[in-house]
């Protein structure tokens, strides 16, 4: 069964001290409802998948899916909470797509929600830290910033990257985020500011790191042959894939590779029958600037990390460039509410491929094929989706 | 795509102070491997779903699926942790079935794992408690035993049940558990003992409550048309369903109903093209004795709770009776390692339908069609599966 995205929405990302996770979820649904041109009818939903890291013990909310569904007025259908660290949202969407692809469900909702600002400081670091290796990394004091700092240092040492290359990712994504009304950081930053930002894990400074924050996102998935019952402007799920890897970076043959990303994207390209050269835009998991540079290589956008950095410096990945990467601002500027991130990537692609981005400045002109790549931990899990403009003709 | 179960295994349920969750998972896989007659090859697995409540913040293990997969030597394919309270296992199995049914995956592994004895006492109650309603139940001191105690009291008050009816569930399931080498409590109990057991939440005594404990279970799911590449004795997934309900019992029209169970089972019966009258055995979620009595009605085994209790008293649900319920001993005697429970129900049906139960005393003679029903919280989520002997002919 072919699958289409027929609605998508999200809350603004950023601090939401007055909203609970239930309210954020309902707000994302309300934003999604605006895109369901033929009228949003919750009773059409037959399965619900909600990605979240802090649900359960963290939020003191078990049975997380039915709890949120009840609050938001969804019917009491199959509902499930899924967790794969920072890739929880991507995996929620993947399950919704599989459920519809199975033919057992004709309409499924994928959502992600997180309130990371309620767990600031020590506890927040702890919450995230458990998604990496415990024995050799977390308990030894190696944070995620530390892991990606080591990757960046190694790539600089090997002559693949320079400090400025890292900073250029932040500059680009802040420029994009400044145009996105849903982004947390809506201001440009200069290359010198990024380079001069206080070290978090050298060579990564504060402006090389994405902010974990609050937010929710929701995507409505349906049988492609019923897409026009929901909207005149659907988007096809042309391909998808997922993969895992070792939790500890030291267990991998090369600590600067994120091979789960490449395997997930490879499966998605293969199913879609396209290669990376056919893409018009991509949303990629840039938890740290170096992660986006590594992603250029893993996703096949560039042959090497060096080549990707050169293309970035040449403007290829800017809005208006050959292949805009993270037109939303990415995790870096849009913000990273853990479980919501993978779903929000699909929200961005949905609008870009329909031509409904909020402004002409933000819209990728003529976008017909997009990639979304979401990662969990230090790359221990990953999802990828190739989405195509139009619903029926795939 | 039609789906079959081609392997199934589990650890003994009970205290495993010397084994980590990773080791329990690997042990369940090793037990499962024995049933894959044509040889267990981990490289066949294309997707992994692991149900657990305490993963994440509880166990300090995020990215739970890749962490366990790496330890057990599974390939780095799509892997996902799912949580729906005590129904986490049932939902893991459901996702594995949907993944294979979609045609995108030809072989998937569903597993559940939990170490509840590491979180005994206050913390364990807290862990479980978050799976019910927080504002009106948990923070007001209403435990799950309290919720089910209220249901039992109401049913007794309404003349649907007697104290002895409750006790008969425990007597039956302990008798069954005594025959099951994997069960935690392998001893019979007398009706008088159950009735005299110290009150936990009147009218429920200690012997009316299942023990939360440690354990893991695993089930290998494959395309039915490839089942004979794994085993000569597959079991078909003839039907499946899932549903949710309000978390708080006071939000439901009738506090003695568990309607999610009925809707999940109804979907499974419909897909299988059978009714409850065709079943040869059932594994049902008996977290408290009253829950099994309510299940008789919700699953359509009896028209009323009273009728179900009468059938129980007449021996209908005993091994050797018309429709053995919980031949494994159920949660009551086999034990309840939260995330493992729903998967272990399928393990029991797999063996019973293949005729490979450990002993003639335990084997349900001539079993060809079985039901498994797993519940989360006070019935806020539920899954049901109808499994049929034989793989290709469905």
mmCIF file of N, CA, C and O in Angstrom, chain B residues 125 128-129 136-138 140-155 199-205 208-209 249-250 255-256 287-288 290 294 377-378:
data_model
loop_
_atom_site.group_PDB
_atom_site.id
_atom_site.type_symbol
_atom_site.label_atom_id
_atom_site.label_comp_id
_atom_site.label_asym_id
_atom_site.label_seq_id
_atom_site.Cartn_x
_atom_site.Cartn_y
_atom_site.Cartn_z
ATOM 1 N N UNK B 125 6.461 0.633 43.116
ATOM 2 C CA UNK B 125 5.065 1.090 43.073
ATOM 3 C C UNK B 125 4.959 2.380 42.267
ATOM 4 O O UNK B 125 4.032 2.582 41.505
ATOM 5 N N UNK B 128 5.180 1.679 38.450
ATOM 6 C CA UNK B 128 3.935 1.180 37.897
ATOM 7 C C UNK B 128 2.858 2.245 37.942
ATOM 8 O O UNK B 128 2.087 2.408 37.016
ATOM 9 N N UNK B 129 2.833 2.988 39.030
ATOM 10 C CA UNK B 129 1.758 3.944 39.266
ATOM 11 C C UNK B 129 1.632 4.984 38.176
ATOM 12 O O UNK B 129 0.518 5.439 37.876
ATOM 13 N N UNK B 136 -5.969 12.258 39.454
ATOM 14 C CA UNK B 136 -7.085 11.818 40.289
ATOM 15 C C UNK B 136 -6.839 10.480 40.987
ATOM 16 O O UNK B 136 -7.547 10.132 41.913
ATOM 17 N N UNK B 137 -5.880 9.708 40.475
ATOM 18 C CA UNK B 137 -5.672 8.391 41.072
ATOM 19 C C UNK B 137 -4.336 8.319 41.822
ATOM 20 O O UNK B 137 -4.301 8.239 43.039
ATOM 21 N N UNK B 138 -3.216 8.392 41.079
ATOM 22 C CA UNK B 138 -1.923 8.151 41.719
ATOM 23 C C UNK B 138 -1.647 9.121 42.853
ATOM 24 O O UNK B 138 -1.297 8.704 43.953
ATOM 25 N N UNK B 140 -3.593 10.761 44.552
ATOM 26 C CA UNK B 140 -4.554 10.605 45.647
ATOM 27 C C UNK B 140 -4.329 9.300 46.397
ATOM 28 O O UNK B 140 -5.052 8.990 47.345
ATOM 29 N N UNK B 141 -3.317 8.534 45.983
ATOM 30 C CA UNK B 141 -2.982 7.314 46.712
ATOM 31 C C UNK B 141 -3.629 6.056 46.170
ATOM 32 O O UNK B 141 -3.512 4.986 46.770
ATOM 33 N N UNK B 142 -4.307 6.172 45.034
ATOM 34 C CA UNK B 142 -4.976 4.991 44.478
ATOM 35 C C UNK B 142 -3.984 4.189 43.628
ATOM 36 O O UNK B 142 -3.588 4.613 42.559
ATOM 37 N N UNK B 143 -3.593 3.032 44.148
ATOM 38 C CA UNK B 143 -2.677 2.157 43.420
ATOM 39 C C UNK B 143 -3.475 1.318 42.416
ATOM 40 O O UNK B 143 -4.701 1.347 42.408
ATOM 41 N N UNK B 144 -2.759 0.513 41.592
ATOM 42 C CA UNK B 144 -3.480 -0.388 40.682
ATOM 43 C C UNK B 144 -4.261 -1.431 41.468
ATOM 44 O O UNK B 144 -5.380 -1.789 41.098
ATOM 45 N N UNK B 145 -3.670 -1.931 42.560
ATOM 46 C CA UNK B 145 -4.431 -2.874 43.397
ATOM 47 C C UNK B 145 -5.697 -2.192 43.905
ATOM 48 O O UNK B 145 -6.769 -2.804 43.966
ATOM 49 N N UNK B 146 -5.571 -0.912 44.229
ATOM 50 C CA UNK B 146 -6.737 -0.154 44.690
ATOM 51 C C UNK B 146 -7.808 -0.049 43.622
ATOM 52 O O UNK B 146 -9.000 -0.256 43.888
ATOM 53 N N UNK B 147 -7.398 0.268 42.384
ATOM 54 C CA UNK B 147 -8.360 0.378 41.277
ATOM 55 C C UNK B 147 -9.089 -0.945 41.081
ATOM 56 O O UNK B 147 -10.328 -0.992 41.001
ATOM 57 N N UNK B 148 -8.329 -2.033 41.010
ATOM 58 C CA UNK B 148 -8.965 -3.332 40.758
ATOM 59 C C UNK B 148 -9.734 -3.820 41.987
ATOM 60 O O UNK B 148 -10.728 -4.536 41.853
ATOM 61 N N UNK B 149 -9.300 -3.410 43.182
ATOM 62 C CA UNK B 149 -10.072 -3.713 44.389
ATOM 63 C C UNK B 149 -11.445 -3.037 44.342
ATOM 64 O O UNK B 149 -12.464 -3.638 44.699
ATOM 65 N N UNK B 150 -11.462 -1.785 43.860
ATOM 66 C CA UNK B 150 -12.742 -1.080 43.724
ATOM 67 C C UNK B 150 -13.642 -1.775 42.701
ATOM 68 O O UNK B 150 -14.852 -1.908 42.910
ATOM 69 N N UNK B 151 -13.050 -2.212 41.585
ATOM 70 C CA UNK B 151 -13.842 -2.927 40.578
ATOM 71 C C UNK B 151 -14.445 -4.196 41.192
ATOM 72 O O UNK B 151 -15.625 -4.503 40.985
ATOM 73 N N UNK B 152 -13.608 -4.924 41.942
ATOM 74 C CA UNK B 152 -14.072 -6.180 42.546
ATOM 75 C C UNK B 152 -15.189 -5.906 43.557
ATOM 76 O O UNK B 152 -16.212 -6.614 43.588
ATOM 77 N N UNK B 153 -15.005 -4.871 44.362
ATOM 78 C CA UNK B 153 -16.018 -4.546 45.371
ATOM 79 C C UNK B 153 -17.343 -4.184 44.698
ATOM 80 O O UNK B 153 -18.421 -4.610 45.150
ATOM 81 N N UNK B 154 -17.256 -3.440 43.634
ATOM 82 C CA UNK B 154 -18.459 -3.038 42.904
ATOM 83 C C UNK B 154 -19.177 -4.255 42.313
ATOM 84 O O UNK B 154 -20.407 -4.358 42.375
ATOM 85 N N UNK B 155 -18.403 -5.164 41.730
ATOM 86 C CA UNK B 155 -19.003 -6.362 41.132
ATOM 87 C C UNK B 155 -19.616 -7.274 42.194
ATOM 88 O O UNK B 155 -20.651 -7.909 41.962
ATOM 89 N N UNK B 199 -5.339 -8.769 53.203
ATOM 90 C CA UNK B 199 -5.905 -7.824 52.242
ATOM 91 C C UNK B 199 -4.831 -6.878 51.726
ATOM 92 O O UNK B 199 -4.044 -6.321 52.498
ATOM 93 N N UNK B 200 -4.801 -6.705 50.400
ATOM 94 C CA UNK B 200 -3.965 -5.680 49.780
ATOM 95 C C UNK B 200 -4.848 -4.476 49.472
ATOM 96 O O UNK B 200 -4.502 -3.334 49.776
ATOM 97 N N UNK B 201 -5.970 -4.735 48.847
ATOM 98 C CA UNK B 201 -6.993 -3.715 48.610
ATOM 99 C C UNK B 201 -8.306 -4.480 48.600
ATOM 100 O O UNK B 201 -8.673 -5.057 47.573
ATOM 101 N N UNK B 202 -8.973 -4.519 49.735
ATOM 102 C CA UNK B 202 -10.158 -5.363 49.914
ATOM 103 C C UNK B 202 -11.157 -5.143 48.769
ATOM 104 O O UNK B 202 -11.356 -4.005 48.369
ATOM 105 N N UNK B 203 -11.734 -6.208 48.236
ATOM 106 C CA UNK B 203 -11.649 -7.601 48.695
ATOM 107 C C UNK B 203 -10.424 -8.378 48.189
ATOM 108 O O UNK B 203 -10.358 -9.580 48.425
ATOM 109 N N UNK B 204 -9.494 -7.719 47.503
ATOM 110 C CA UNK B 204 -8.337 -8.452 46.961
ATOM 111 C C UNK B 204 -7.286 -8.695 48.043
ATOM 112 O O UNK B 204 -6.819 -7.743 48.686
ATOM 113 N N UNK B 205 -6.906 -9.962 48.213
ATOM 114 C CA UNK B 205 -5.820 -10.307 49.120
ATOM 115 C C UNK B 205 -4.519 -10.468 48.357
ATOM 116 O O UNK B 205 -4.490 -10.362 47.121
ATOM 117 N N UNK B 208 -4.540 -12.628 45.407
ATOM 118 C CA UNK B 208 -5.309 -12.160 44.240
ATOM 119 C C UNK B 208 -4.463 -11.289 43.318
ATOM 120 O O UNK B 208 -4.948 -10.865 42.262
ATOM 121 N N UNK B 209 -3.230 -10.987 43.726
ATOM 122 C CA UNK B 209 -2.388 -10.046 42.974
ATOM 123 C C UNK B 209 -1.243 -10.795 42.309
ATOM 124 O O UNK B 209 -0.623 -11.667 42.918
ATOM 125 N N UNK B 249 -10.221 5.622 35.699
ATOM 126 C CA UNK B 249 -11.394 4.764 35.700
ATOM 127 C C UNK B 249 -12.679 5.586 35.846
ATOM 128 O O UNK B 249 -13.714 5.253 35.281
ATOM 129 N N UNK B 250 -12.593 6.715 36.560
ATOM 130 C CA UNK B 250 -13.808 7.525 36.774
ATOM 131 C C UNK B 250 -14.285 8.202 35.497
ATOM 132 O O UNK B 250 -15.400 8.717 35.461
ATOM 133 N N UNK B 255 -17.270 1.600 35.572
ATOM 134 C CA UNK B 255 -15.926 1.335 36.095
ATOM 135 C C UNK B 255 -15.587 -0.157 36.141
ATOM 136 O O UNK B 255 -14.449 -0.511 36.393
ATOM 137 N N UNK B 256 -16.562 -1.023 35.898
ATOM 138 C CA UNK B 256 -16.266 -2.456 35.924
ATOM 139 C C UNK B 256 -16.024 -3.008 34.510
ATOM 140 O O UNK B 256 -15.867 -4.212 34.345
ATOM 141 N N UNK B 287 -3.705 -9.476 35.898
ATOM 142 C CA UNK B 287 -2.851 -8.781 36.873
ATOM 143 C C UNK B 287 -3.436 -8.914 38.271
ATOM 144 O O UNK B 287 -2.712 -8.956 39.263
ATOM 145 N N UNK B 288 -4.760 -8.945 38.353
ATOM 146 C CA UNK B 288 -5.485 -9.233 39.590
ATOM 147 C C UNK B 288 -6.579 -10.237 39.222
ATOM 148 O O UNK B 288 -7.030 -10.262 38.067
ATOM 149 N N UNK B 290 -9.665 -10.344 39.667
ATOM 150 C CA UNK B 290 -10.885 -9.757 39.105
ATOM 151 C C UNK B 290 -10.697 -9.391 37.637
ATOM 152 O O UNK B 290 -11.661 -9.421 36.854
ATOM 153 N N UNK B 294 -13.336 -10.145 34.609
ATOM 154 C CA UNK B 294 -13.866 -9.106 33.706
ATOM 155 C C UNK B 294 -13.523 -9.462 32.261
ATOM 156 O O UNK B 294 -14.329 -9.266 31.342
ATOM 157 N N UNK B 377 -1.931 -0.477 32.169
ATOM 158 C CA UNK B 377 -2.599 0.384 33.144
ATOM 159 C C UNK B 377 -3.852 -0.282 33.664
ATOM 160 O O UNK B 377 -3.910 -1.496 33.846
ATOM 161 N N UNK B 378 -4.887 0.526 33.900
ATOM 162 C CA UNK B 378 -6.189 -0.019 34.322
ATOM 163 C C UNK B 378 -7.037 -0.251 33.087
ATOM 164 O O UNK B 378 -8.226 0.068 33.061
#
